């Protein structure tokens, strides 16, 4: 009865709904987020778009990769419990898929729903699942472990905390409402039951919808426009850069992607002391609007060869935007879809804040790894950041009708 | 030059703005938040209401008490630096007032602005300042210390962490955008300069605007509708309950209010195991819509005397809504304006989440204290919560034209 009650109360709010129209995609184009038609309920109420936007659970790709950045995010990694193996993992992925589908549609989690999301619509909730390299040992599926999951190399600037790194399983939750996101986090934890234990958990955030006049590229906590040069779905090589094609070594990963997760602390006390001009030379772009230092607007192509009156490169040798550009890395590219984090004040008295960097790519060995290698050697940003935790997860394609996430791995 | 650039870029976004219209007030009525007219900028853009809402810095009361709950909040307490006294505190309050006024109007903080709030409007930002009891010793103003600031009594259920309690100075920051709030937090910290050091800092959140179809009473992380019976500005005793009248012992506090701040951890792993019916009896209200267990809707009066067919009270003896009601406490009332908090997973493995409880009242000895005394003795909620930190701050009235916050204390 409890679930029913909650269910009715929430449905009433949604009114008579039907999927309609594709929401604007911050990434540049292409769909993935359906919006409930603004529906007049019995009391003449209409859910605002922020709440009413629902992202489909099923599709070629899992949700949470192509959708616009959400205002609130939770990352949580689990380890399978001692004794749990393939059977328990299979049951877990079934349970998680079922609950994710319900929640993303704006329905209660099931019996004993906490009620935290009541009144609100789905608020663009996405729940995304991935598998770490250790998952394959634990489940006897080593033969199906993709080579793409080989451990990331150690980088000289790494200051990684093993307890906040890795994990058999990874769940990314994003929503435009903090209570909807928290509700989903608790539901996912509850469904883990005895099968898996939380290994680490992180919270993040981005701009609230409507805080800017129109959708704009995100800013990070250093104040920079961040995401400008992300691959765009409209570009011809977008799919092959971000998603695993069919016909590869591991057929179960077709339509999937690899997520590199790095908790990157920003040394803000130092950064904020740097004059604006020097901050801009660290990136190679203007802070105000993200335009290249070589001129134009945010989307103007950066001219890496241009020299100034002093004969020096306008975009410095070690500028982050130079070193990380695909042109400088044999075409290596990734889709960065981060959350900022801020966990108050660290034990050292400086802000425990930065970027929950999440990079999506078809193969980290042709995405994150070569770029980070280069950044590690000479990025002007390095003195102002610190990689504190790391994860690499295989995120399978989206579930088809009647499927659960990971079924093609676990039941093939 | 740096500030100018940022300034122009942000003004452009705001278009030609003018204060217009009073925003809806979740508390029930009465104004305080002005909304910029939705203005067509050069590119035909219009700031969405979420971003464009600006709260006036000056007024009878400080901002951040009567405004609707914001989606994101920061609480930060400072201690005056060793050697700093009244002179330094005065200069600090001037600096803080100046920066708060700029930020609340959507302007950059000043030279060296971090840029984190760029692109966004003021997003209902409020910055509220208070003084702890220790402030008066430090500044030689003991004669002006209100008796209302006498230490809160110890309660048997207190589990207070002194390092996260108290403080000479307290700043409450709220905004509907997380980056706007973070930007303000950093600006406030920067302006503290050598005069004051951060003592503790906490982050919180509430619903995002637009997540529900229309403005609704908040929910907390236990899933309850929370705030229903708050005093309403339309009620005749609202002013005298919440704000200090003119003509009192401490004239500088006229128009001010006392903030009791409690970090209340929720023992969610235990709470969520409780069946819905038992959860509802803990509060005395329905979880789905906040209606009293004695029937009706959210705003129906609760019938504390009603018994059921079994002869027992429908709203149990120890129900939170019974024990905390003004009728049971000689009229004691307070305005609760909280943020939820969630700092990941605690050292004990349970969620470090709960309520940043903030209660506003003209006198805590006729507000928080008697109610908490009663709750401490027999609240059905007690087994599921833990008071982990505490603060009590004198929040002076809002600054008049040309004044800074606290001027009537520091310069009288
Ligand atoms: C806190 C750490 C970091 C900050 C603050 C940061 C900031 C930025 C900024 C401001 C830009 C320019 C705007 C844009 O195109 O998005 C950028 C570009 C980029 N960054 Fe980072 N970044 C960080 C870490 C990383 C890491 C760890 C990698 C990958 C190893 C990375 C890869 C890239 C790439 C590929 C680009 C686009 C370059 C292009 O296509 O031209 N960044 N970053
Ligand atoms: C995490 C801790 C707490 C939770 C979850 C909580 C929850 C609630 C809920 C659900 C209600 C009923 C709806 C409403 O009128 O707002 C309520 C009412 C109330 N609570 Fe709490 N509360 C907490 C702590 C406190 C504390 C510490 C105090 C003060 C000492 C307090 C004072 C009140 C008052 C005055 C009311 C309104 C009663 C009335 O006027 O009828 N609460 N609370």
PDB file of C-alpha atoms in Angstrom, chain B residues 153-326:
ATOM      1  CA  UNK B 153      21.743  24.786  27.375  1.00  0.00           C
ATOM      2  CA  UNK B 154      23.252  21.345  26.938  1.00  0.00           C
ATOM      3  CA  UNK B 155      20.680  18.799  25.802  1.00  0.00           C
ATOM      4  CA  UNK B 156      20.960  15.136  26.762  1.00  0.00           C
ATOM      5  CA  UNK B 157      20.932  14.002  23.138  1.00  0.00           C
ATOM      6  CA  UNK B 158      23.646  16.459  22.066  1.00  0.00           C
ATOM      7  CA  UNK B 159      26.656  14.925  20.349  1.00  0.00           C
ATOM      8  CA  UNK B 160      28.307  18.214  19.493  1.00  0.00           C
ATOM      9  CA  UNK B 161      31.648  18.630  17.797  1.00  0.00           C
ATOM     10  CA  UNK B 162      33.175  21.819  19.203  1.00  0.00           C
ATOM     11  CA  UNK B 163      35.317  22.319  16.113  1.00  0.00           C
ATOM     12  CA  UNK B 164      32.221  22.595  13.969  1.00  0.00           C
ATOM     13  CA  UNK B 165      30.283  24.661  16.500  1.00  0.00           C
ATOM     14  CA  UNK B 166      30.259  28.315  17.513  1.00  0.00           C
ATOM     15  CA  UNK B 167      32.402  31.002  15.972  1.00  0.00           C
ATOM     16  CA  UNK B 168      32.901  34.755  16.331  1.00  0.00           C
ATOM     17  CA  UNK B 169      31.220  35.458  13.006  1.00  0.00           C
ATOM     18  CA  UNK B 170      28.772  33.541  10.867  1.00  0.00           C
ATOM     19  CA  UNK B 171      27.920  33.920   7.197  1.00  0.00           C
ATOM     20  CA  UNK B 172      24.984  32.214   5.511  1.00  0.00           C
ATOM     21  CA  UNK B 173      25.079  32.093   1.722  1.00  0.00           C
ATOM     22  CA  UNK B 174      22.171  30.870  -0.393  1.00  0.00           C
ATOM     23  CA  UNK B 175      21.590  30.893  -4.161  1.00  0.00           C
ATOM     24  CA  UNK B 176      19.648  28.963  -6.747  1.00  0.00           C
ATOM     25  CA  UNK B 177      22.825  28.164  -8.627  1.00  0.00           C
ATOM     26  CA  UNK B 178      25.674  26.194  -7.083  1.00  0.00           C
ATOM     27  CA  UNK B 179      28.391  28.149  -8.882  1.00  0.00           C
ATOM     28  CA  UNK B 180      26.924  31.489  -7.853  1.00  0.00           C
ATOM     29  CA  UNK B 181      26.892  30.281  -4.244  1.00  0.00           C
ATOM     30  CA  UNK B 182      30.457  28.949  -4.427  1.00  0.00           C
ATOM     31  CA  UNK B 183      31.595  32.199  -6.024  1.00  0.00           C
ATOM     32  CA  UNK B 184      30.129  34.145  -3.104  1.00  0.00           C
ATOM     33  CA  UNK B 185      31.718  31.804  -0.571  1.00  0.00           C
ATOM     34  CA  UNK B 186      35.168  32.327  -2.053  1.00  0.00           C
ATOM     35  CA  UNK B 187      34.662  36.088  -2.233  1.00  0.00           C
ATOM     36  CA  UNK B 188      33.640  36.196   1.434  1.00  0.00           C
ATOM     37  CA  UNK B 189      36.652  34.093   2.409  1.00  0.00           C
ATOM     38  CA  UNK B 190      38.957  36.309   0.391  1.00  0.00           C
ATOM     39  CA  UNK B 191      37.624  39.508   1.977  1.00  0.00           C
ATOM     40  CA  UNK B 192      38.227  38.039   5.421  1.00  0.00           C
ATOM     41  CA  UNK B 193      41.898  38.633   4.627  1.00  0.00           C
ATOM     42  CA  UNK B 194      44.079  38.610   7.715  1.00  0.00           C
ATOM     43  CA  UNK B 195      41.221  39.704   9.992  1.00  0.00           C
ATOM     44  CA  UNK B 196      39.462  36.365  10.417  1.00  0.00           C
ATOM     45  CA  UNK B 197      40.092  32.675   9.864  1.00  0.00           C
ATOM     46  CA  UNK B 198      37.534  30.094   8.850  1.00  0.00           C
ATOM     47  CA  UNK B 199      36.443  28.033  11.846  1.00  0.00           C
ATOM     48  CA  UNK B 200      34.059  25.679  10.071  1.00  0.00           C
ATOM     49  CA  UNK B 201      32.206  25.490   6.800  1.00  0.00           C
ATOM     50  CA  UNK B 202      29.184  23.446   5.699  1.00  0.00           C
ATOM     51  CA  UNK B 203      27.380  22.935   2.395  1.00  0.00           C
ATOM     52  CA  UNK B 204      23.671  22.387   1.903  1.00  0.00           C
ATOM     53  CA  UNK B 205      20.946  22.216  -0.696  1.00  0.00           C
ATOM     54  CA  UNK B 206      17.219  22.266  -1.337  1.00  0.00           C
ATOM     55  CA  UNK B 207      14.967  21.580  -4.301  1.00  0.00           C
ATOM     56  CA  UNK B 208      15.837  23.250  -7.585  1.00  0.00           C
ATOM     57  CA  UNK B 209      13.353  25.860  -8.758  1.00  0.00           C
ATOM     58  CA  UNK B 210      11.100  24.268 -11.352  1.00  0.00           C
ATOM     59  CA  UNK B 211      11.557  20.697 -10.122  1.00  0.00           C
ATOM     60  CA  UNK B 212       7.961  20.786  -8.876  1.00  0.00           C
ATOM     61  CA  UNK B 213       4.987  22.014 -10.850  1.00  0.00           C
ATOM     62  CA  UNK B 214       4.477  24.969  -8.527  1.00  0.00           C
ATOM     63  CA  UNK B 215       6.298  26.203  -5.425  1.00  0.00           C
ATOM     64  CA  UNK B 216       5.664  23.697  -2.652  1.00  0.00           C
ATOM     65  CA  UNK B 217       6.759  23.173   0.928  1.00  0.00           C
ATOM     66  CA  UNK B 218      10.229  21.641   1.017  1.00  0.00           C
ATOM     67  CA  UNK B 219      11.038  18.008   1.679  1.00  0.00           C
ATOM     68  CA  UNK B 220      13.927  16.832   3.780  1.00  0.00           C
ATOM     69  CA  UNK B 221      16.126  13.774   3.270  1.00  0.00           C
ATOM     70  CA  UNK B 222      13.812  11.638   5.404  1.00  0.00           C
ATOM     71  CA  UNK B 223      11.241  12.286   2.690  1.00  0.00           C
ATOM     72  CA  UNK B 224       8.944  14.417   4.858  1.00  0.00           C
ATOM     73  CA  UNK B 225       7.194  17.606   3.901  1.00  0.00           C
ATOM     74  CA  UNK B 226       9.080  20.003   6.168  1.00  0.00           C
ATOM     75  CA  UNK B 227       8.103  23.596   6.860  1.00  0.00           C
ATOM     76  CA  UNK B 228       4.303  23.367   6.768  1.00  0.00           C
ATOM     77  CA  UNK B 229       3.641  24.972  10.127  1.00  0.00           C
ATOM     78  CA  UNK B 230       6.253  27.682   9.841  1.00  0.00           C
ATOM     79  CA  UNK B 231       5.054  31.105  10.989  1.00  0.00           C
ATOM     80  CA  UNK B 232       3.694  32.995   7.958  1.00  0.00           C
ATOM     81  CA  UNK B 233       4.397  36.659   7.273  1.00  0.00           C
ATOM     82  CA  UNK B 234       0.624  37.130   6.970  1.00  0.00           C
ATOM     83  CA  UNK B 235       0.063  36.077  10.590  1.00  0.00           C
ATOM     84  CA  UNK B 236      -0.321  38.890  13.125  1.00  0.00           C
ATOM     85  CA  UNK B 237       2.430  37.609  15.445  1.00  0.00           C
ATOM     86  CA  UNK B 238       4.934  36.857  12.689  1.00  0.00           C
ATOM     87  CA  UNK B 239       7.097  39.947  13.200  1.00  0.00           C
ATOM     88  CA  UNK B 240       7.307  39.646  16.965  1.00  0.00           C
ATOM     89  CA  UNK B 241       8.127  35.942  16.757  1.00  0.00           C
ATOM     90  CA  UNK B 242      10.904  36.284  14.224  1.00  0.00           C
ATOM     91  CA  UNK B 243      12.383  39.778  14.555  1.00  0.00           C
ATOM     92  CA  UNK B 244      13.710  41.851  17.418  1.00  0.00           C
ATOM     93  CA  UNK B 245      11.494  44.894  18.004  1.00  0.00           C
ATOM     94  CA  UNK B 246      12.815  48.432  18.327  1.00  0.00           C
ATOM     95  CA  UNK B 247      13.173  49.755  21.877  1.00  0.00           C
ATOM     96  CA  UNK B 248      14.813  46.681  23.388  1.00  0.00           C
ATOM     97  CA  UNK B 249      17.891  46.347  25.615  1.00  0.00           C
ATOM     98  CA  UNK B 250      20.194  46.279  22.637  1.00  0.00           C
ATOM     99  CA  UNK B 251      18.976  48.920  20.196  1.00  0.00           C
ATOM    100  CA  UNK B 252      21.491  47.781  17.573  1.00  0.00           C
ATOM    101  CA  UNK B 253      19.533  44.527  17.199  1.00  0.00           C
ATOM    102  CA  UNK B 254      16.260  46.213  16.153  1.00  0.00           C
ATOM    103  CA  UNK B 255      14.982  44.447  13.034  1.00  0.00           C
ATOM    104  CA  UNK B 256      17.448  41.641  13.646  1.00  0.00           C
ATOM    105  CA  UNK B 257      16.894  38.003  14.491  1.00  0.00           C
ATOM    106  CA  UNK B 258      18.697  35.182  16.271  1.00  0.00           C
ATOM    107  CA  UNK B 259      19.787  32.199  14.240  1.00  0.00           C
ATOM    108  CA  UNK B 260      20.144  28.811  15.891  1.00  0.00           C
ATOM    109  CA  UNK B 261      22.179  26.565  13.629  1.00  0.00           C
ATOM    110  CA  UNK B 262      22.298  22.817  14.233  1.00  0.00           C
ATOM    111  CA  UNK B 263      23.938  20.243  12.033  1.00  0.00           C
ATOM    112  CA  UNK B 264      21.511  17.380  12.544  1.00  0.00           C
ATOM    113  CA  UNK B 265      22.652  14.082  11.139  1.00  0.00           C
ATOM    114  CA  UNK B 266      19.865  11.763  10.010  1.00  0.00           C
ATOM    115  CA  UNK B 267      20.439   8.083  10.747  1.00  0.00           C
ATOM    116  CA  UNK B 268      19.012   7.184   7.368  1.00  0.00           C
ATOM    117  CA  UNK B 269      20.012   3.531   7.356  1.00  0.00           C
ATOM    118  CA  UNK B 270      17.800   3.057  10.423  1.00  0.00           C
ATOM    119  CA  UNK B 271      15.067   5.443   9.360  1.00  0.00           C
ATOM    120  CA  UNK B 272      14.593   3.908   5.946  1.00  0.00           C
ATOM    121  CA  UNK B 273      14.014   0.475   7.494  1.00  0.00           C
ATOM    122  CA  UNK B 274      10.963   1.782   9.369  1.00  0.00           C
ATOM    123  CA  UNK B 275       7.661   0.994   7.612  1.00  0.00           C
ATOM    124  CA  UNK B 276       5.780   4.000   6.242  1.00  0.00           C
ATOM    125  CA  UNK B 277       3.061   3.773   8.887  1.00  0.00           C
ATOM    126  CA  UNK B 278       5.596   3.968  11.691  1.00  0.00           C
ATOM    127  CA  UNK B 279       7.484   6.781   9.996  1.00  0.00           C
ATOM    128  CA  UNK B 280       4.237   8.722   9.818  1.00  0.00           C
ATOM    129  CA  UNK B 281       3.501   8.161  13.496  1.00  0.00           C
ATOM    130  CA  UNK B 282       6.969   9.502  14.368  1.00  0.00           C
ATOM    131  CA  UNK B 283       5.988  12.858  12.915  1.00  0.00           C
ATOM    132  CA  UNK B 284       2.198  12.762  13.207  1.00  0.00           C
ATOM    133  CA  UNK B 285       1.775  13.661   9.561  1.00  0.00           C
ATOM    134  CA  UNK B 286       1.441  11.780   6.288  1.00  0.00           C
ATOM    135  CA  UNK B 287       4.590  11.444   4.283  1.00  0.00           C
ATOM    136  CA  UNK B 288       2.981  11.768   0.861  1.00  0.00           C
ATOM    137  CA  UNK B 289       1.517  15.237   1.351  1.00  0.00           C
ATOM    138  CA  UNK B 290       2.293  16.337   4.905  1.00  0.00           C
ATOM    139  CA  UNK B 291      -1.349  16.202   5.999  1.00  0.00           C
ATOM    140  CA  UNK B 292      -1.981  15.556   9.698  1.00  0.00           C
ATOM    141  CA  UNK B 293      -2.765  11.934  10.581  1.00  0.00           C
ATOM    142  CA  UNK B 294      -6.110  13.280  11.734  1.00  0.00           C
ATOM    143  CA  UNK B 295      -7.025  13.965   8.112  1.00  0.00           C
ATOM    144  CA  UNK B 296      -7.422  16.702   5.552  1.00  0.00           C
ATOM    145  CA  UNK B 297      -4.671  18.265   3.469  1.00  0.00           C
ATOM    146  CA  UNK B 298      -1.263  19.717   4.256  1.00  0.00           C
ATOM    147  CA  UNK B 299      -2.640  22.900   5.783  1.00  0.00           C
ATOM    148  CA  UNK B 300      -5.560  21.336   7.679  1.00  0.00           C
ATOM    149  CA  UNK B 301      -5.202  21.936  11.403  1.00  0.00           C
ATOM    150  CA  UNK B 302      -3.860  18.954  13.287  1.00  0.00           C
ATOM    151  CA  UNK B 303      -6.308  17.543  15.873  1.00  0.00           C
ATOM    152  CA  UNK B 304      -4.064  16.623  18.773  1.00  0.00           C
ATOM    153  CA  UNK B 305      -6.938  15.301  20.923  1.00  0.00           C
ATOM    154  CA  UNK B 306      -8.515  12.918  18.422  1.00  0.00           C
ATOM    155  CA  UNK B 307      -8.473   9.238  19.368  1.00  0.00           C
ATOM    156  CA  UNK B 308      -8.882   6.293  17.032  1.00  0.00           C
ATOM    157  CA  UNK B 309     -11.186   3.259  17.267  1.00  0.00           C
ATOM    158  CA  UNK B 310      -8.630   1.703  19.629  1.00  0.00           C
ATOM    159  CA  UNK B 311      -9.029   4.635  21.994  1.00  0.00           C
ATOM    160  CA  UNK B 312      -5.452   5.746  21.425  1.00  0.00           C
ATOM    161  CA  UNK B 313      -4.371   9.191  20.254  1.00  0.00           C
ATOM    162  CA  UNK B 314      -4.213   9.332  16.468  1.00  0.00           C
ATOM    163  CA  UNK B 315      -1.226  11.681  16.706  1.00  0.00           C
ATOM    164  CA  UNK B 316       0.945   9.816  19.208  1.00  0.00           C
ATOM    165  CA  UNK B 317       2.085  11.325  22.474  1.00  0.00           C
ATOM    166  CA  UNK B 318       5.662  11.561  21.300  1.00  0.00           C
ATOM    167  CA  UNK B 319       4.967  12.605  17.704  1.00  0.00           C
ATOM    168  CA  UNK B 320       7.369  15.329  16.573  1.00  0.00           C
ATOM    169  CA  UNK B 321       4.601  17.579  15.252  1.00  0.00           C
ATOM    170  CA  UNK B 322       2.791  17.381  18.603  1.00  0.00           C
ATOM    171  CA  UNK B 323       5.782  18.053  20.824  1.00  0.00           C
ATOM    172  CA  UNK B 324       7.130  20.913  18.724  1.00  0.00           C
ATOM    173  CA  UNK B 325       3.809  22.748  18.293  1.00  0.00           C
ATOM    174  CA  UNK B 326       3.612  26.243  19.796  1.00  0.00           C
TER     175      UNK B 326
END
